[in-house]
XYZ file of C-alpha atoms in Angstrom:
504
model
C -0.067 -0.137 -0.137
C 1.894 3.257 -1.066
C 1.310 6.712 -2.390
C -1.098 7.457 0.645
C -2.266 10.702 1.336
C -2.766 11.577 5.068
C -5.223 14.574 5.858
C -5.354 16.054 9.291
C -8.929 17.541 10.141
C -8.055 19.389 13.472
C -10.964 20.778 15.097
C -12.210 22.415 18.434
C -13.826 18.872 19.986
C -11.379 16.381 18.207
C -8.363 15.844 15.636
C -8.979 13.504 13.257
C -6.915 11.683 10.469
C -8.229 9.905 7.246
C -5.842 7.957 5.037
C -6.585 8.482 0.701
C -5.615 6.243 -1.749
C -3.744 8.062 -5.130
C -7.669 8.433 -6.553
C -8.415 10.324 -3.274
C -10.858 7.755 -1.993
C -10.859 7.301 1.591
C -8.830 4.074 3.218
C -9.330 4.491 6.685
C -9.883 7.335 9.596
C -9.623 7.494 13.082
C -10.424 10.155 15.749
C -9.173 11.370 19.275
C -11.511 13.703 21.336
C -10.138 17.178 22.522
C -11.026 18.380 25.803
C -12.079 22.082 26.118
C -11.348 24.038 29.178
C -13.932 26.842 30.244
C -12.258 28.467 33.489
C -14.523 31.602 33.550
C -17.323 33.541 31.759
C -15.994 33.965 27.878
C -12.712 31.991 28.038
C -12.387 28.803 25.959
C -9.072 27.372 25.870
C -7.184 24.082 25.102
C -4.496 22.287 26.243
C -1.534 22.715 23.465
C 0.080 19.267 24.414
C -3.596 17.547 23.918
C -3.648 18.871 20.619
C -0.549 17.654 19.588
C -1.378 13.945 21.303
C -4.711 13.880 19.395
C -3.221 14.501 16.295
C -0.345 11.861 16.787
C -2.950 9.793 18.315
C -5.563 9.794 15.181
C -2.970 9.301 12.844
C -1.223 6.374 14.262
C -4.934 4.587 14.355
C -5.609 5.656 11.074
C -2.350 3.747 10.009
C -3.006 0.887 11.584
C -6.321 0.843 10.811
C -5.268 0.738 6.872
C -2.531 -1.825 8.054
C 0.014 0.945 6.562
C 2.942 2.107 7.574
C 4.897 5.704 7.490
C 6.352 4.083 4.540
C 3.339 4.163 2.163
C 2.483 7.594 2.718
C 3.423 10.011 -0.047
C 2.522 13.518 1.787
C 0.400 15.169 4.993
C -2.148 17.857 4.878
C -2.925 19.766 7.847
C -6.197 21.181 8.334
C -6.528 23.077 11.494
C -9.103 25.399 13.651
C -8.228 28.812 12.832
C -8.189 31.993 15.222
C -7.329 29.224 17.499
C -3.465 30.023 19.048
C -0.627 28.665 20.681
C 2.651 31.227 22.490
C 5.716 28.681 22.989
C 9.051 28.836 24.122
C 11.210 29.157 21.213
C 14.042 27.331 22.685
C 12.210 24.369 24.759
C 8.971 24.103 22.917
C 6.808 24.088 26.045
C 3.444 26.718 25.799
C 3.248 30.019 28.247
C -0.355 29.298 28.167
C -2.915 27.520 27.049
C -4.279 27.607 23.635
C -6.541 30.506 23.312
C -10.150 29.577 21.030
C -11.638 31.149 18.318
C -14.715 30.794 20.576
C -12.966 33.022 23.481
C -14.313 36.501 23.683
C -11.989 37.877 26.671
C -10.456 40.285 24.350
C -13.906 42.027 24.325
C -13.197 44.880 26.193
C -9.973 45.993 24.205
C -11.838 45.467 20.679
C -14.812 47.919 22.124
C -12.097 50.516 23.247
C -10.622 50.336 19.960
C -13.831 50.873 18.027
C -14.374 53.652 20.278
C -11.191 55.059 19.409
C -12.093 54.900 15.839
C -9.694 51.651 14.673
C -12.463 49.763 13.520
C -11.956 51.167 9.782
C -8.623 50.796 9.189
C -8.528 47.426 10.980
C -11.327 46.290 8.235
C -9.487 47.970 5.513
C -6.106 46.212 6.246
C -7.155 42.284 7.005
C -10.844 42.241 5.742
C -11.919 41.651 9.658
C -14.416 43.254 11.961
C -12.561 44.322 15.027
C -13.930 41.485 17.163
C -12.290 38.999 20.084
C -13.126 36.012 17.782
C -9.787 36.924 15.986
C -6.451 36.560 16.886
C -4.548 39.816 17.950
C -6.391 41.299 20.604
C -6.458 37.955 22.578
C -2.541 37.924 21.931
C -2.208 41.369 23.245
C -3.957 40.137 25.992
C -1.753 37.211 26.677
C 1.201 39.274 26.194
C 0.188 41.807 29.035
C -1.062 38.909 31.413
C 1.980 36.232 31.239
C 4.810 37.707 33.199
C 8.014 38.889 30.770
C 6.026 37.971 27.651
C 6.228 41.041 25.959
C 10.180 41.345 26.294
C 10.813 37.620 25.467
C 8.570 37.936 22.108
C 10.900 40.921 21.346
C 13.597 39.022 21.311
C 12.538 36.301 19.594
C 12.135 33.815 22.475
C 8.526 33.291 22.010
C 6.835 32.079 18.996
C 3.351 32.747 18.011
C 1.239 30.351 15.544
C -2.224 29.484 15.028
C -2.960 25.349 15.013
C -1.805 24.495 12.087
C 1.617 26.605 12.630
C 1.686 24.556 15.804
C 1.478 21.552 14.797
C 3.617 21.834 11.372
C 6.371 22.997 14.292
C 5.554 19.998 16.202
C 5.328 17.344 13.983
C 8.795 18.904 12.492
C 10.519 18.496 15.607
C 10.697 22.385 16.013
C 12.341 23.070 12.499
C 9.641 24.859 10.656
C 7.988 27.856 11.940
C 5.321 28.691 9.448
C 1.851 29.097 8.284
C -0.202 30.257 5.112
C -2.155 32.818 3.951
C -5.752 31.325 4.722
C -4.614 30.631 8.477
C -2.895 34.088 8.606
C -5.327 36.185 7.304
C -7.517 35.415 10.320
C -4.950 36.595 12.817
C -5.713 40.551 12.598
C -2.213 41.011 11.763
C -2.055 40.011 7.793
C -2.645 42.646 5.296
C -5.148 40.803 2.790
C -4.378 42.930 -0.277
C -0.734 42.443 -0.276
C -0.569 39.007 1.528
C 2.045 40.092 4.450
C 2.270 40.692 8.037
C 0.989 44.470 8.573
C 3.132 46.665 10.185
C 0.168 48.996 10.886
C -1.570 46.049 12.665
C 1.495 44.908 14.483
C 2.008 48.442 15.989
C -1.790 48.607 16.884
C -1.761 45.438 19.007
C 1.788 45.792 20.117
C 3.072 42.382 18.583
C 6.497 41.576 17.833
C 7.419 40.806 14.279
C 9.793 38.438 15.761
C 7.593 36.175 17.230
C 5.613 35.463 14.044
C 6.086 32.425 11.457
C 7.191 32.711 7.855
C 3.749 32.625 5.432
C 4.332 29.885 3.135
C 1.803 29.079 0.211
C -1.337 26.890 1.408
C 0.007 23.683 -1.007
C 3.768 23.044 -1.724
C 6.668 21.345 0.193
C 6.238 23.554 3.394
C 8.088 20.819 6.164
C 8.977 17.579 6.818
C 7.641 15.108 9.931
C 10.243 14.434 12.100
C 11.380 10.500 12.385
C 11.198 10.727 16.595
C 8.173 12.500 16.422
C 5.963 10.713 14.212
C 7.333 7.587 13.507
C 8.089 8.514 9.874
C 9.501 11.458 7.347
C 6.870 12.520 5.231
C 6.798 15.828 3.590
C 3.929 18.383 4.648
C 2.644 19.645 1.289
C -0.305 21.499 2.581
C -1.642 23.923 5.373
C -4.927 25.447 5.479
C -7.970 26.761 7.840
C -10.506 23.933 8.491
C -13.408 25.938 6.853
C -11.145 27.045 3.444
C -10.041 23.045 3.354
C -14.083 22.425 3.422
C -14.510 24.888 0.640
C -11.907 23.395 -1.576
C -13.351 19.721 -0.784
C -16.908 20.866 -1.906
C -15.052 22.072 -4.916
C -16.372 25.319 -4.458
C -13.563 26.459 -6.489
C -15.533 29.435 -8.917
C -16.553 32.743 -7.701
C -20.327 32.428 -6.128
C -20.186 29.330 -5.006
C -20.740 28.403 -1.476
C -20.565 25.740 1.438
C -22.154 25.750 4.720
C -20.456 23.626 7.828
C -22.377 22.787 10.607
C -19.915 21.731 13.612
C -19.184 23.311 16.883
C -20.049 26.904 15.196
C -21.768 27.327 11.669
C -19.765 28.830 8.873
C -20.816 30.103 5.685
C -18.527 30.625 3.063
C -18.589 31.932 -0.282
C -15.783 31.927 -3.216
C -15.114 35.828 -4.024
C -13.177 35.344 -6.752
C -9.309 35.885 -7.301
C -9.397 39.270 -5.504
C -9.830 40.554 -2.265
C -13.608 41.467 -1.812
C -13.706 45.476 -1.990
C -16.354 46.413 0.214
C -17.886 43.626 2.437
C -21.358 44.188 3.777
C -21.323 44.849 7.438
C -20.392 42.080 9.892
C -19.023 39.862 6.880
C -15.320 38.361 7.039
C -13.137 38.838 4.120
C -10.605 36.320 4.086
C -8.067 34.299 1.911
C -9.329 31.235 0.748
C -6.027 29.688 -0.341
C -2.957 30.556 -2.192
C -0.740 28.554 -4.485
C 1.064 28.707 -7.983
C 0.260 32.044 -9.820
C -2.996 33.381 -7.774
C -5.459 32.355 -4.948
C -8.831 32.667 -4.165
C -10.793 34.977 -1.462
C -13.801 34.198 0.346
C -16.671 36.215 2.161
C -17.645 34.153 5.727
C -20.582 34.440 7.725
C -20.118 33.427 11.224
C -21.806 31.660 14.180
C -20.358 30.778 17.093
C -23.236 29.017 18.376
C -24.270 25.630 16.753
C -23.030 22.112 17.741
C -22.128 23.742 20.797
C -25.910 24.187 21.535
C -26.560 20.753 21.517
C -23.746 20.464 24.215
C -25.223 22.793 26.486
C -28.688 21.400 26.155
C -27.014 17.865 27.205
C -25.433 19.583 29.995
C -28.714 21.074 31.009
C -30.502 17.854 31.286
C -32.856 18.771 28.482
C -31.433 16.321 26.273
C -30.165 13.100 27.179
C -26.454 11.251 26.075
C -26.541 11.079 22.492
C -30.180 12.722 21.943
C -30.439 15.395 19.116
C -33.116 18.288 19.308
C -35.504 18.515 16.530
C -37.433 21.274 14.574
C -41.504 20.129 13.933
C -42.553 21.405 10.901
C -45.324 23.475 12.853
C -42.604 25.498 14.762
C -42.561 28.256 12.663
C -46.170 28.499 11.707
C -47.404 29.766 15.095
C -47.828 33.635 15.214
C -45.014 35.802 15.734
C -44.229 35.942 19.126
C -46.562 32.656 19.948
C -44.920 29.769 21.740
C -41.447 28.989 23.350
C -38.503 30.878 21.578
C -34.514 31.049 22.474
C -31.752 33.053 21.358
C -28.502 30.824 22.365
C -26.113 32.949 22.353
C -23.578 30.980 24.372
C -20.310 31.920 22.673
C -21.877 36.176 21.109
C -23.503 36.423 18.415
C -21.657 36.369 14.957
C -22.498 37.841 11.214
C -23.620 40.208 11.364
C -24.272 41.768 14.728
C -21.023 40.285 16.459
C -22.079 41.032 20.152
C -20.238 39.291 22.806
C -23.615 38.416 24.951
C -22.650 35.003 26.237
C -25.581 33.842 27.049
C -28.721 32.267 25.881
C -32.552 34.015 26.304
C -35.419 31.853 26.744
C -39.125 33.154 26.593
C -42.688 32.081 25.885
C -42.329 29.219 28.105
C -46.035 27.557 29.760
C -47.239 25.401 32.410
C -47.260 22.682 29.766
C -43.926 23.274 28.119
C -41.188 20.422 28.080
C -37.656 19.852 27.731
C -38.588 18.895 24.147
C -40.149 22.753 23.622
C -36.675 23.881 25.044
C -34.425 22.333 22.748
C -36.521 22.911 19.630
C -36.557 26.298 20.281
C -32.777 26.436 20.821
C -32.342 24.701 17.337
C -34.695 27.213 15.782
C -32.497 29.891 17.235
C -29.341 28.186 15.844
C -31.347 27.718 12.286
C -32.376 31.614 12.416
C -28.416 32.665 13.309
C -27.237 30.815 10.532
C -29.914 32.292 7.765
C -28.481 35.665 9.509
C -25.153 34.330 8.139
C -26.314 33.395 4.971
C -28.139 36.423 4.291
C -25.496 38.862 4.762
C -22.562 36.851 2.971
C -24.748 36.341 0.027
C -25.276 40.050 0.068
C -21.531 40.636 -0.500
C -21.625 38.553 -3.991
C -22.418 39.955 -7.598
C -24.971 37.628 -8.218
C -27.800 35.064 -5.853
C -26.312 32.265 -4.030
C -27.184 28.743 -6.075
C -27.434 25.657 -4.093
C -24.986 25.528 -0.711
C -22.905 22.662 -0.062
C -23.370 21.246 3.325
C -21.375 19.088 5.553
C -20.601 18.794 9.561
C -21.826 16.773 12.329
C -24.962 18.837 13.058
C -25.707 18.803 9.095
C -26.912 15.133 10.031
C -29.866 16.851 11.409
C -32.371 16.598 8.804
C -34.785 19.152 10.623
C -32.143 21.549 11.051
C -31.531 21.840 7.070
C -35.316 22.056 6.222
C -35.522 24.843 8.475
C -32.564 26.521 7.290
C -33.705 26.337 3.991
C -37.477 27.522 4.453
C -35.807 30.806 6.236
C -33.438 31.529 3.395
C -35.453 30.265 0.662
C -32.322 28.325 -0.694
C -31.504 24.823 -1.353
C -28.988 22.959 0.517
C -27.384 19.906 -0.434
C -25.742 17.616 2.085
C -22.892 16.113 0.822
C -22.379 12.427 0.921
C -18.614 12.452 1.604
C -18.050 12.030 5.342
C -14.482 13.780 5.543
C -15.244 16.711 3.142
C -12.627 19.063 5.264
C -9.937 15.863 5.173
C -11.149 15.851 1.272
C -10.064 19.148 0.720
C -6.910 19.112 2.960
C -5.857 15.639 0.674
C -6.375 17.129 -2.331
C -4.351 20.591 -1.622
C -1.427 17.607 -0.302
C -2.086 16.303 -3.685
C -1.482 19.544 -5.569
C 1.203 20.520 -3.346
C 3.325 16.871 -3.642
C 2.600 17.663 -8.011
C 0.767 14.324 -7.741
C -2.248 16.047 -8.908
C -3.710 19.502 -9.977
C -6.928 21.059 -10.345
C -8.067 19.651 -13.497
C -6.686 15.777 -12.296
C -9.262 17.004 -9.706
C -12.188 18.015 -11.674
C -12.014 14.630 -13.309
C -12.939 12.504 -10.223
C -16.443 11.807 -10.037
C -18.329 14.518 -7.557
C -19.593 13.358 -4.817
C -23.923 13.459 -4.561
C -25.863 14.779 -1.907
C -29.462 15.110 -0.244
C -31.432 18.310 -1.298
C -33.110 20.071 1.121
C -35.310 22.769 -0.618
C -37.598 25.418 0.575
C -40.894 24.263 0.779
C -42.342 26.509 3.267
C -45.830 28.552 2.355
C -45.869 32.225 0.779
C -45.151 34.891 3.724
C -44.133 32.006 6.498
C -40.317 32.831 6.450
C -40.819 36.573 6.471
C -43.280 36.025 9.767
C -40.821 33.850 11.058
C -37.743 36.238 10.399
C -39.644 39.389 11.505
C -40.140 37.337 15.032
C -36.702 36.285 15.049
C -35.509 40.054 14.692
C -37.900 41.315 17.528
C -36.644 38.816 20.220
C -33.244 39.554 19.143
C -33.340 42.948 19.478
C -35.102 42.386 23.041
C -31.668 40.678 24.006
C -29.344 43.174 22.633
C -31.351 45.965 24.079
C -30.974 44.141 27.344
C -27.390 43.844 27.157
C -27.201 47.620 25.966
C -25.700 46.438 22.775
C -26.969 46.764 19.183
C -25.865 47.927 15.650
C -23.710 46.117 13.105
C -20.134 46.487 13.155
C -18.555 47.152 9.747
């Protein structure tokens, strides 16, 4: 068994390793869980050593399942959660603080101060990002302030910064490769979207020493080689990308206007925006690099929802759902008169596109003496559907033409009732992928390109994965009434926290 492609999909709750053959058919897969620490309100962290161990373990398990060895692997592609980052000692490799997650909102105060100082537009113009704590730079500023001696050590080059993909590349290469690539770098709030380089104005704004930043290579190419001692084999790392960008590639959303929706811990709507950075993204929509290799790249518009699968975990913790149970939305849930029945705005990790507010709470209303736990679960999942619809509407508004069929993947996409609700609310058709490992497929496809084993034309000749369609089927006016009721409830929640408005 030779010429295998090994893809890593490192996410918020697990690390997956998938082996593909030369034709990009999956051969074996394995997963290891990743623990999440919630040490306080708005604080979300991971153990960096746990991230590494889960990746190494999943790779070993996948190879064992396939009956393969490291010598059978031609190349490795890594897709990783994006804004989550690690800071570590350059000499010892020891992290100086836990990995701070993309869901963490500890830097909300700093972002609010910078917005009040009028810095939001320059951040947006330089990086494509709204000035919000989901992105790395404001939380990196927090870390450099809070860890004793960190600022001085970073300026002297004794501390290194990296997204999770960068951290894994450094660890898997035995500490020989400190690098990232544009799709991940563009999520730090330190990277110039137009010129594709670290931005001096942003480094000055957040007080981040350039000495701690990684080099920026291509998304696909020969980036590093795994260390024999660390991994068990020396294999070229030929692709590195954000997990959402890899999923966009895996769905073959290669042309402008094509879009995908990943429903995982959070929900992520990504639209291919073409070969140039979006000039004027809609308010609350993120402009980002999708990938860059060869002579060019692709950019994307993103609608981001921090509350998706995490809401199911919350419901289970409340005892509203039992272990392994899933919430469901009945077709009648959106038929009641606006304001009638239980409702929920599950903003457990704040609100993303288009509002971007760090409320970090869930508001529930409309309960009666006859309401049940199932009613609460249904209302919470309906709230997720509304937040996803908000993100789709906002991101789609930035495209030159209308959205077509939206390719869908992720654990929560297995919930038929959620996909039917999103289709009804948006008036768009969703296609649930039949491929179970779309992110890993994207990472493997990019790795094949980076290793010179394939090009996009070769990949395009592979049979496309079909999927189940979920088309809008609601009576006229039902979606408009449901959306109006949602906006009223959302406004009530935001108003109760003294929040409102949409960031640019």
